[in-house]
């Protein structure tokens, strides 16, 4: 029997059938009308949304609010707990760069970061950018940060005040704090300074929200006069621009999910034509890090599935000159790398755990920075300077708060700079972190990270929030998360399923969860639920599943495949209308996503494969668990109509008594609320749903 009582009538979306015929196959979509025809313009001006669509979304919000009304006190309690674990006036440890050190801090009650600098070895802080001040009067505001010029005189900063991820760039005089007249619209959010600080390079997003052009802007000139440096004509590729640490080159990085191409523009000739390093070749990935007279190249060339590091002379960057430096080792995935005057550094993952490796560029000696916990997370921040022996890294685990270290690559001394403070208190000994292996349908072991209190009964009675993602090769780290302590403290087992589709166990783990093997992702997640039920960490009647974006597709799939194994499902900005979206090549991410899912426009096999698992297309008459879908009106990645259509069809088809709820943030996009604590309110809402569904209020 449902725990949701006395609900008002749920909204019923009108049916307006639209028929589509592809590859001789006919499909009918009753709820296609929820897709705004003017979505490009609406992302920039949400007020022009079709009134009928707005009315439906607002009706869904009202229904959701009624269903969750009895959790409002719980939401406030959860929010207070989460906020209490965050140091309100927190500050980063400044990163040294030239004569200054740069960092961020927050003030008590503030929602946005403040960027500052101080003298290299400490001193009075100068606030360069006050996020709270810039956000005043705006329902949504997200900063893209601030990038200082090489001479430290100016900074490029960007902001998005719609949630649509179209960023406006401004230029600030760092000595006076005043913005110049330069205003650059519709950018990707950042820029790359020329060494003289008189110009910069940036990416412009087109009307379909794709980064299609790189421009060169001269300070003081209007955007209309900016020089076009490069235009990417293939809508299937992402593009970005950056600068090398030594200021020798401007990098243009072009890539999709399986292919890379870099172009180099020497800063000695800013008006020159960018030159290709290695032409794009389907399946070849590479990235560059400058090491003085050589480039170090992280690549999967020559069958190096888990990547290797090569080098080539700076004046001969083409692939014919690449030679191995760190050879490929199957099962050891090299994630990222950086080069400094005397050392080469990289972050790798093996057997599901990360490791930082350091190589002396002269002797070739290598060593690793070692850790002892069963499951943990590492972040390699490196350094802002090339001529250094000191790099920075972060460490945490599900029970250990984040720690920030400086590490001397010569002496091997690590210096603890900061430990994450939990103002309300945190005793790691009260909690248990475990890494278990759940056998999947084909016998393959799937890692699952667990967090729970030591006193949690492991007899099947504990509720569980089981999180998963499983796409794009993104690994989910076993890092410290103060928010999930609110669930653990209420007797929950918090679990992360490291399913295929990520790179948690190497590149093959990713390949085994994409394209024709996509359903492995869904089956792995269900296998994790089976294992937790079998081993009595929880039971099917107590599991609430959660995933967002591509993880929202996972939620839709498992709800169709095994609804009886989940008490509830939380799907945040869920990519659930997979087939329709991949058939719509006008949408921002559709062409770049084809290497991940397939191209159903041209490939009948891909069409049929997606049609067989697309959550929206496979909703059928069965008793679904309680479902909460979350969307953002101006989300350019997973458009608001995906959860809206999915919820409409679920509500039409379900034979069960559990409610299907949807909450659309009418002032935000893919990332939800932009403020530091506003975001906690959204998490508190999601957790309140999980707690209510699990019957633990």
XYZ file of C-alpha atoms in Angstrom:
697
model
C 0.000 0.000 0.000
C 1.310 3.423 -0.896
C 2.624 5.663 1.841
C 1.331 8.676 -0.113
C -2.157 9.453 1.204
C -4.983 11.797 0.237
C -3.396 13.033 -2.955
C -5.315 15.373 -5.238
C -5.993 14.184 -8.792
C -2.768 13.962 -10.761
C -2.333 16.112 -13.880
C -3.289 14.328 -17.070
C -1.368 15.468 -20.113
C -3.440 15.874 -23.223
C -2.713 13.420 -25.999
C -1.822 14.905 -29.371
C -0.493 11.970 -31.413
C 2.440 12.602 -33.735
C 3.499 9.794 -36.066
C 7.067 9.223 -37.176
C 8.231 6.691 -39.771
C 11.899 5.692 -39.882
C 13.459 2.680 -41.561
C 9.948 1.496 -42.364
C 9.026 1.487 -38.682
C 6.084 3.576 -37.468
C 6.031 5.119 -33.985
C 3.411 7.339 -32.398
C 4.266 9.891 -29.724
C 1.208 11.147 -27.827
C 3.143 13.753 -25.859
C 5.450 15.271 -28.465
C 3.640 18.595 -28.037
C 5.470 19.158 -24.753
C 8.621 19.918 -26.780
C 8.669 23.681 -27.340
C 9.192 24.474 -31.013
C 11.017 27.663 -30.027
C 13.347 26.001 -27.533
C 16.448 27.795 -28.838
C 14.954 31.208 -28.125
C 13.260 30.011 -24.930
C 16.594 28.988 -23.397
C 17.674 32.628 -23.634
C 14.261 34.034 -22.634
C 12.153 31.525 -20.633
C 9.206 33.938 -20.548
C 8.291 33.017 -24.138
C 7.516 29.382 -23.280
C 4.207 28.239 -24.784
C 1.465 28.947 -22.198
C -0.033 25.446 -22.506
C 3.331 23.836 -21.775
C 3.976 26.193 -18.875
C 0.535 25.452 -17.432
C 1.212 21.722 -17.564
C 4.617 22.032 -15.888
C 3.172 24.241 -13.171
C 0.337 21.768 -12.618
C 2.915 19.014 -12.174
C 4.795 21.171 -9.679
C 1.600 21.779 -7.725
C 0.821 18.048 -7.625
C 4.364 17.279 -6.509
C 4.127 19.885 -3.774
C 0.890 18.377 -2.484
C 2.372 14.872 -2.476
C 5.434 16.064 -0.570
C 3.664 18.498 1.758
C 4.118 16.270 4.800
C 7.899 16.253 4.255
C 8.379 20.017 4.487
C 9.553 19.890 8.097
C 11.840 16.975 7.248
C 13.268 18.914 4.295
C 14.087 21.827 6.592
C 15.733 19.469 9.067
C 17.781 17.798 6.342
C 18.796 21.165 4.925
C 19.901 22.361 8.359
C 21.940 19.185 8.870
C 23.659 19.480 5.495
C 24.313 23.164 5.919
C 25.650 22.496 9.400
C 28.321 20.230 7.942
C 29.616 22.970 5.657
C 31.987 25.610 6.907
C 30.135 28.718 5.786
C 33.166 30.994 5.737
C 35.331 28.377 4.069
C 38.388 29.320 2.037
C 40.581 27.470 -0.415
C 44.341 27.223 0.008
C 45.722 29.755 -2.482
C 47.643 28.404 -5.480
C 50.943 30.154 -6.176
C 51.372 31.645 -9.626
C 54.110 34.191 -10.191
C 54.115 37.021 -7.667
C 50.609 36.170 -6.431
C 48.636 33.266 -5.011
C 45.000 32.868 -6.092
C 42.035 31.301 -4.319
C 38.352 31.465 -3.403
C 36.383 31.923 -0.203
C 32.812 32.181 1.018
C 31.239 34.398 3.634
C 28.685 33.283 6.193
C 25.290 33.251 4.526
C 26.794 33.698 1.059
C 25.665 31.562 -1.881
C 28.413 32.403 -4.383
C 32.219 32.207 -4.240
C 34.504 35.207 -3.969
C 37.757 35.097 -5.874
C 40.833 36.648 -4.279
C 44.558 36.959 -4.552
C 47.320 37.735 -2.107
C 51.075 38.122 -2.242
C 52.819 34.857 -3.157
C 53.993 34.134 0.386
C 50.912 35.512 2.131
C 49.535 38.886 3.050
C 46.389 40.922 2.709
C 43.759 39.462 0.412
C 42.321 41.440 -2.479
C 38.851 40.388 -3.641
C 38.877 40.177 -7.424
C 35.284 39.034 -7.948
C 32.391 38.940 -5.471
C 29.910 36.340 -6.707
C 27.209 37.350 -4.237
C 27.362 40.955 -5.424
C 27.165 39.957 -9.082
C 24.217 37.621 -8.386
C 22.065 40.218 -6.638
C 18.485 40.272 -7.922
C 18.859 37.185 -10.118
C 16.827 34.004 -9.635
C 19.655 32.033 -11.213
C 23.334 32.921 -11.388
C 26.377 30.753 -12.018
C 29.943 31.976 -12.310
C 32.399 30.490 -14.775
C 35.334 31.655 -12.643
C 37.977 34.244 -13.427
C 41.159 33.724 -15.453
C 43.974 36.192 -14.931
C 46.324 37.344 -17.652
C 49.996 36.397 -17.579
C 50.942 39.862 -16.344
C 48.258 39.619 -13.601
C 46.701 42.933 -14.657
C 43.368 41.738 -16.022
C 40.917 38.894 -15.619
C 38.268 37.303 -17.824
C 35.177 36.295 -15.875
C 31.943 34.750 -17.069
C 28.402 34.215 -15.858
C 25.159 32.495 -16.860
C 21.978 34.019 -15.450
C 19.427 31.760 -17.195
C 20.682 28.231 -16.535
C 20.988 27.683 -20.283
C 24.811 27.581 -20.180
C 25.220 30.516 -22.549
C 27.893 32.487 -20.702
C 28.594 36.199 -20.973
C 32.245 37.209 -20.602
C 33.498 40.429 -19.035
C 37.027 41.786 -18.626
C 38.065 43.191 -15.254
C 40.937 45.453 -14.302
C 42.346 43.520 -11.344
C 44.015 46.560 -9.810
C 40.852 48.709 -9.651
C 38.148 46.007 -9.681
C 36.361 47.803 -12.516
C 34.995 46.012 -15.566
C 36.033 47.277 -18.969
C 33.470 47.952 -21.676
C 34.139 44.594 -23.356
C 31.086 42.286 -23.309
C 31.223 38.934 -25.106
C 27.925 37.053 -25.438
C 26.925 33.402 -26.034
C 30.239 31.836 -25.046
C 31.219 28.515 -23.528
C 32.283 30.254 -20.314
C 35.987 31.025 -20.446
C 38.854 32.369 -22.480
C 42.563 31.905 -23.092
C 44.750 34.971 -22.708
C 47.454 35.936 -25.150
C 50.749 36.400 -23.224
C 50.712 40.199 -23.560
C 47.325 40.484 -21.827
C 45.908 42.624 -24.629
C 43.708 39.986 -26.250
C 42.172 36.587 -25.632
C 40.581 33.650 -27.426
C 37.106 32.261 -26.706
C 34.479 29.810 -27.964
C 31.049 30.879 -29.209
C 27.973 28.645 -28.981
C 25.641 28.674 -31.976
C 21.828 28.751 -31.870
C 21.794 24.993 -31.315
C 24.096 25.437 -28.291
C 27.138 23.931 -29.975
C 30.671 25.322 -29.633
C 31.220 25.958 -33.312
C 33.645 28.897 -33.544
C 36.835 30.191 -31.924
C 37.328 33.969 -31.980
C 40.214 36.286 -31.097
C 39.140 39.365 -29.150
C 41.235 42.529 -28.864
C 40.593 44.427 -25.623
C 38.634 47.583 -26.332
C 37.141 46.382 -29.618
C 33.460 45.343 -30.049
C 32.645 41.638 -30.266
C 31.406 42.203 -33.822
C 34.955 42.929 -34.955
C 36.531 39.835 -33.411
C 38.567 37.689 -35.792
C 37.314 34.187 -36.555
C 40.237 31.866 -35.820
C 38.624 28.499 -36.468
C 35.185 27.130 -37.314
C 34.211 23.527 -36.682
C 31.739 22.444 -39.343
C 31.015 18.970 -37.957
C 28.158 19.325 -35.410
C 29.237 16.046 -33.849
C 32.299 17.530 -32.156
C 32.811 19.538 -28.993
C 35.434 22.275 -29.010
C 37.340 24.339 -26.475
C 40.281 26.707 -26.333
C 43.066 27.029 -23.774
C 46.647 28.117 -23.283
C 49.820 26.201 -22.484
C 51.478 26.646 -19.086
C 54.534 28.192 -20.707
C 52.400 30.614 -22.759
C 53.955 29.270 -25.954
C 50.755 27.992 -27.544
C 47.022 28.440 -27.759
C 45.402 24.992 -27.835
C 42.194 24.274 -29.751
C 40.808 20.986 -28.457
C 38.267 19.247 -30.713
C 36.744 15.942 -29.680
C 33.736 13.706 -29.407
C 33.432 10.668 -27.152
C 35.981 8.607 -29.082
C 38.044 10.877 -31.341
C 40.418 13.800 -30.685
C 42.094 16.519 -32.689
C 44.310 19.343 -31.452
C 45.283 22.511 -33.268
C 48.194 24.690 -32.137
C 48.581 28.420 -32.568
C 52.043 29.695 -31.519
C 51.627 32.797 -29.389
C 54.568 34.283 -31.281
C 52.157 34.660 -34.219
C 48.666 35.366 -32.871
C 47.359 36.201 -36.348
C 48.598 32.936 -37.819
C 46.609 29.874 -38.822
C 46.307 27.066 -36.254
C 48.147 23.900 -37.252
C 46.864 20.372 -36.693
C 48.909 18.098 -34.416
C 47.421 14.831 -35.658
C 44.340 14.820 -37.926
C 41.211 13.305 -36.430
C 41.037 9.592 -36.915
C 37.958 7.787 -35.653
C 38.803 6.077 -32.386
C 42.119 7.882 -31.832
C 42.160 9.978 -28.660
C 44.983 12.185 -27.451
C 45.670 15.223 -25.259
C 48.743 17.426 -24.875
C 50.838 18.743 -22.023
C 53.802 20.947 -22.856
C 57.143 19.976 -21.362
C 59.524 22.632 -22.624
C 61.079 21.241 -25.788
C 58.617 18.320 -25.981
C 54.915 17.647 -25.804
C 53.784 14.788 -23.590
C 50.806 13.072 -25.208
C 48.245 10.964 -23.374
C 46.780 8.679 -26.028
C 45.221 5.345 -26.934
C 47.284 5.128 -30.124
C 48.603 1.753 -31.294
C 45.899 -0.191 -29.472
C 46.688 1.277 -26.050
C 43.120 0.824 -24.831
C 43.929 1.945 -21.284
C 46.141 4.756 -22.618
C 49.851 5.441 -22.532
C 52.020 8.550 -22.490
C 54.192 9.432 -25.480
C 56.376 12.396 -26.311
C 57.282 14.346 -29.422
C 59.456 17.393 -30.144
C 57.568 20.680 -29.898
C 58.689 21.582 -33.404
C 57.581 18.173 -34.747
C 54.248 17.438 -33.057
C 52.881 15.109 -35.751
C 52.130 11.499 -34.922
C 55.081 10.222 -36.982
C 57.343 11.550 -34.233
C 55.506 10.180 -31.191
C 57.524 7.753 -29.033
C 56.527 5.870 -25.886
C 57.459 7.237 -22.468
C 54.995 5.443 -20.189
C 53.951 2.267 -22.019
C 50.478 0.809 -22.073
C 49.551 -1.677 -19.361
C 46.227 -3.455 -19.791
C 43.923 -2.804 -16.843
C 45.832 0.266 -15.689
C 43.908 3.259 -17.012
C 45.853 6.529 -17.212
C 43.281 9.253 -16.584
C 45.205 12.523 -16.813
C 48.753 13.844 -16.942
C 50.830 16.970 -16.441
C 54.390 18.009 -17.212
C 56.725 20.186 -15.175
C 60.336 21.260 -15.576
C 61.793 18.118 -13.975
C 58.875 15.728 -13.593
C 56.065 14.002 -15.441
C 52.961 13.298 -13.343
C 49.872 11.254 -14.045
C 46.733 9.946 -12.349
C 45.885 6.327 -13.041
C 43.308 3.808 -11.880
C 43.833 0.085 -11.431
C 41.512 -2.464 -9.827
C 39.037 0.345 -9.296
C 41.380 2.478 -7.156
C 43.229 5.663 -8.186
C 46.956 6.310 -7.827
C 49.281 9.233 -8.537
C 52.553 8.354 -10.281
C 55.611 10.585 -10.677
C 58.500 10.180 -13.094
C 61.819 12.007 -12.964
C 62.298 13.325 -16.493
C 66.078 12.995 -16.325
C 66.590 9.602 -14.666
C 63.310 7.936 -15.574
C 62.788 6.872 -11.951
C 59.135 6.443 -11.012
C 57.302 6.294 -7.721
C 53.701 6.347 -6.508
C 51.970 8.264 -3.744
C 50.510 5.432 -1.663
C 47.306 5.167 0.413
C 45.886 2.486 2.654
C 42.072 2.670 2.769
C 39.894 0.051 1.098
C 38.120 2.617 -1.099
C 39.068 6.240 -1.627
C 39.180 9.138 -4.067
C 42.123 11.168 -5.378
C 42.238 14.464 -7.206
C 45.381 15.667 -8.984
C 45.439 19.464 -9.000
C 49.068 19.761 -10.062
C 50.534 23.269 -10.041
C 50.016 26.582 -11.798
C 53.732 26.942 -12.449
C 56.019 24.924 -14.710
C 59.320 25.322 -12.850
C 58.325 23.622 -9.617
C 58.981 20.467 -7.615
C 55.716 20.785 -5.656
C 52.311 19.613 -6.829
C 48.966 19.537 -5.068
C 46.504 16.694 -4.659
C 43.323 15.955 -2.711
C 42.320 12.790 -0.875
C 39.117 11.579 0.741
C 37.028 8.479 1.289
C 33.390 7.893 2.116
C 34.312 8.232 5.818
C 37.400 10.487 5.665
C 36.793 14.218 5.068
C 38.662 15.798 2.206
C 42.341 16.496 2.727
C 44.512 18.771 0.599
C 48.244 18.145 0.323
C 51.293 19.723 -1.225
C 53.726 17.046 -2.362
C 57.427 17.540 -3.031
C 58.298 15.301 -5.956
C 62.001 15.271 -5.039
C 61.939 14.737 -1.266
C 58.611 12.832 -1.421
C 57.376 14.831 1.531
C 53.649 15.459 1.710
C 52.410 18.517 3.576
C 48.820 18.578 4.813
C 47.445 22.002 3.906
C 43.837 21.606 4.907
C 41.342 19.095 6.222
C 37.702 19.590 5.380
C 35.941 20.927 8.438
C 32.559 19.560 9.458
C 31.343 22.259 11.867
C 28.520 20.152 13.273
C 30.966 17.339 13.997
C 31.972 14.095 12.321
C 33.514 10.979 13.817
C 34.796 8.669 11.045
C 34.817 5.778 13.506
C 31.016 5.882 13.609
C 30.838 4.786 9.974
C 31.911 1.886 7.805
C 33.092 2.088 4.200
C 33.231 -1.133 2.218
C 33.927 -2.170 -1.340
C 32.007 -5.317 -2.293
C 31.646 -7.150 -5.589
C 28.213 -7.970 -6.979
C 28.161 -10.722 -9.637
C 26.284 -9.499 -12.685
C 24.074 -11.545 -14.989
C 27.143 -12.798 -16.906
C 29.266 -13.472 -13.826
C 31.305 -10.274 -14.128
C 31.935 -8.726 -10.663
C 30.565 -5.188 -10.315
C 32.198 -3.018 -7.614
C 29.793 -1.461 -5.121
C 30.945 1.080 -2.546
C 28.977 1.144 0.705
C 28.673 3.643 3.531
C 26.650 3.002 6.675
C 26.817 3.547 10.413
C 28.475 0.863 12.476
C 25.244 0.289 14.365
C 23.130 -0.225 11.232
C 21.548 -3.695 11.325
C 22.583 -5.773 8.320
C 19.602 -8.091 8.413
C 17.722 -6.783 5.386
C 15.747 -4.196 7.328
C 17.916 -1.183 6.494
C 16.712 1.190 3.793
C 19.176 1.819 0.985
C 19.803 4.552 -1.509
C 21.538 2.927 -4.480
C 23.200 5.410 -6.837
C 24.405 4.741 -10.373
C 25.525 6.513 -13.536
C 27.304 4.297 -16.066
C 28.003 6.374 -19.181
C 30.656 8.331 -21.089
C 33.440 6.541 -19.264
C 32.807 8.617 -16.146
C 33.953 6.863 -12.984
C 32.096 7.639 -9.762
C 34.643 8.269 -7.004
C 34.360 6.903 -3.480
C 34.801 10.383 -2.043
C 33.634 12.090 1.129
C 30.103 13.422 0.814
C 28.692 15.187 3.842
C 25.175 15.155 2.418
C 24.737 11.385 2.407
C 25.567 11.281 6.118
C 21.996 12.478 6.678
C 20.810 9.219 5.168
C 23.389 7.075 6.957
C 22.427 8.675 10.280
C 18.827 7.597 9.624
C 19.827 3.990 9.180
C 20.312 4.002 5.415
C 22.972 2.076 3.579
C 24.313 4.495 0.975
C 25.590 2.539 -2.023
C 27.319 3.457 -5.278
C 27.204 0.860 -8.050
C 30.291 1.244 -10.274
C 28.568 -0.241 -13.289
C 29.741 -0.773 -16.850
C 29.674 2.356 -18.962
C 32.078 4.132 -16.610
C 35.836 3.584 -16.502
C 35.898 2.402 -12.891
C 37.669 -0.810 -13.958
C 39.471 0.510 -17.025
C 38.572 1.468 -20.568
C 37.088 -1.945 -21.350
C 34.591 -1.325 -18.552
C 33.428 1.702 -20.521
C 33.261 -0.100 -23.864
C 31.266 -2.923 -22.287
C 28.544 -0.426 -21.355
C 27.980 1.539 -24.561
C 26.466 1.137 -28.039
C 25.351 -2.472 -28.587
C 26.407 -3.364 -25.018
C 24.432 -0.586 -23.331
C 22.036 -2.911 -21.562
C 24.961 -4.267 -19.516
C 24.781 -0.980 -17.604
C 21.184 -1.592 -16.593
C 21.719 -5.255 -15.767
C 24.760 -4.420 -13.625
C 22.706 -1.991 -11.555
C 19.962 -4.555 -11.044
C 22.661 -7.086 -10.097
C 23.915 -4.653 -7.449
C 20.381 -4.473 -6.033
C 20.188 -8.272 -6.101
C 23.476 -8.600 -4.209
C 22.526 -6.067 -1.541
C 19.235 -7.901 -1.067
C 20.871 -11.342 -0.980
C 23.590 -10.311 1.472
C 21.009 -8.530 3.645
C 22.569 -5.101 3.482
C 18.990 -4.154 2.586
C 16.003 -5.707 0.799
C 14.109 -5.028 -2.397
C 11.318 -3.469 -0.358
C 13.763 -0.892 1.006
C 15.845 0.148 -2.023
C 15.449 3.620 -3.515
C 17.421 3.989 -6.745
C 18.922 7.309 -7.815
C 20.652 8.587 -10.937
C 20.849 11.771 -12.966
C 21.274 12.771 -16.604
C 22.572 9.628 -18.361
C 22.084 8.023 -14.944
C 18.465 9.083 -15.308
C 18.263 6.885 -18.389
C 19.488 4.096 -16.133
C 16.656 4.883 -13.729
C 14.074 4.733 -16.488
C 15.470 1.462 -17.802
C 15.583 -0.352 -14.462
C 12.070 0.884 -13.651
C 10.887 -0.820 -16.844
C 13.003 -3.948 -16.407
C 12.659 -4.713 -12.687
C 10.162 -2.393 -10.984
C 9.521 -4.970 -8.262
C 13.112 -4.639 -7.001
C 12.877 -0.979 -6.089
C 10.718 0.824 -3.575
C 11.301 4.136 -5.287
C 13.239 5.825 -8.076
C 14.753 9.320 -8.184
C 15.608 10.427 -11.724
C 17.322 13.821 -11.902
C 17.304 15.601 -15.290
C 16.812 12.134 -16.784
C 17.805 11.294 -20.360
C 14.781 9.060 -20.878
C 13.466 9.994 -24.334
C 16.543 8.451 -25.904
C 15.271 7.526 -29.345
C 13.442 10.776 -30.068
C 16.405 12.823 -28.869
C 18.940 10.889 -30.922
C 16.663 11.313 -33.963
C 16.602 15.106 -33.520
C 19.882 16.411 -34.915
C 18.979 20.020 -34.074
C 19.348 19.394 -30.341
C 22.619 20.543 -28.728
C 24.088 17.192 -27.796
C 22.585 14.848 -30.381
C 25.357 14.673 -33.044
C 28.164 14.574 -30.436
C 26.332 11.763 -28.644
C 26.069 9.384 -31.601
C 29.453 7.734 -30.851
C 28.098 6.889 -27.389
C 24.669 5.554 -28.335
C 24.607 5.167 -32.125
C 23.004 7.161 -34.934
C 19.397 5.989 -35.400
C 18.860 8.412 -38.288
C 21.228 6.534 -40.584
C 21.512 3.147 -38.891
C 18.454 0.911 -38.630
C 20.271 -1.406 -36.227
C 20.994 1.507 -33.890
C 17.362 2.600 -34.192
C 16.071 -0.822 -33.218
C 18.593 -1.148 -30.398
C 17.570 2.184 -28.847
C 13.887 1.469 -29.393
C 14.344 -1.699 -27.344
C 15.681 0.089 -24.224
C 14.683 3.768 -24.462
C 12.821 4.283 -21.169
C 10.075 6.480 -22.630
C 9.385 4.063 -25.487
C 9.242 1.031 -23.213
C 6.863 2.213 -20.524
C 4.169 -0.455 -20.316
C 1.246 -1.515 -18.195
C 2.783 -2.723 -14.939
C 2.970 -1.531 -11.321
C 5.784 1.010 -11.185
C 7.425 2.053 -7.907
C 7.109 5.612 -6.622
C 9.031 7.824 -9.040
C 10.359 11.357 -8.672
C 11.589 13.042 -11.858
C 13.468 16.341 -11.694
C 13.951 18.729 -14.617
C 15.229 22.202 -15.412
C 13.338 24.475 -17.782
C 16.449 25.866 -19.510
C 18.490 22.670 -19.469
C 20.351 22.404 -22.812
C 21.689 18.915 -22.074
C 18.571 17.002 -21.084
C 15.668 19.145 -22.173
C 12.763 19.626 -19.775
C 10.336 17.780 -22.063
C 12.122 14.449 -21.571
C 11.028 14.002 -17.929
C 7.696 15.710 -18.715
C 6.826 13.237 -21.472
C 8.122 10.278 -19.468
C 6.035 11.159 -16.427
C 2.941 11.620 -18.584
C 3.342 8.168 -20.088
C 4.223 6.526 -16.766
C 1.141 7.970 -15.152
C -0.969 6.762 -18.069
C 0.406 3.217 -18.003
C 1.148 2.301 -14.384
C -1.189 -0.241 -12.818
C 0.156 0.400 -9.334
C -0.870 2.821 -6.606
C 2.464 4.584 -6.151
C 2.599 8.196 -7.355
C 4.598 9.460 -10.302
C 5.915 12.914 -9.412
C 7.762 15.588 -11.340
C 9.440 18.774 -10.196
C 10.593 21.279 -12.811
C 12.891 24.063 -11.695
C 11.496 26.977 -13.679
C 14.595 29.094 -12.992
C 17.437 26.654 -13.697
C 19.020 24.215 -16.106
C 20.982 20.954 -15.970
C 22.860 21.604 -12.748
C 19.821 22.664 -10.759
C 19.934 25.655 -8.440
C 23.109 27.701 -8.734
C 23.663 28.867 -5.170
C 25.803 26.970 -2.704
C 22.966 26.400 -0.231
C 20.137 26.548 -2.757
C 21.540 23.311 -4.135
C 21.316 21.763 -0.660
C 17.602 22.514 -0.623
C 17.207 20.395 -3.749
C 19.209 17.529 -2.257
C 17.156 17.759 0.937
C 14.019 17.447 -1.190
C 15.348 14.339 -2.956
C 16.412 12.744 0.319
C 13.047 13.546 1.894
C 11.403 11.647 -0.952
C 13.707 8.668 -0.348
C 13.063 8.723 3.396
C 9.310 8.967 2.913
C 9.217 6.187 0.335
C 11.283 3.978 2.635
C 8.789 4.625 5.438
C 11.390 6.197 7.742
C 9.794 9.581 8.434
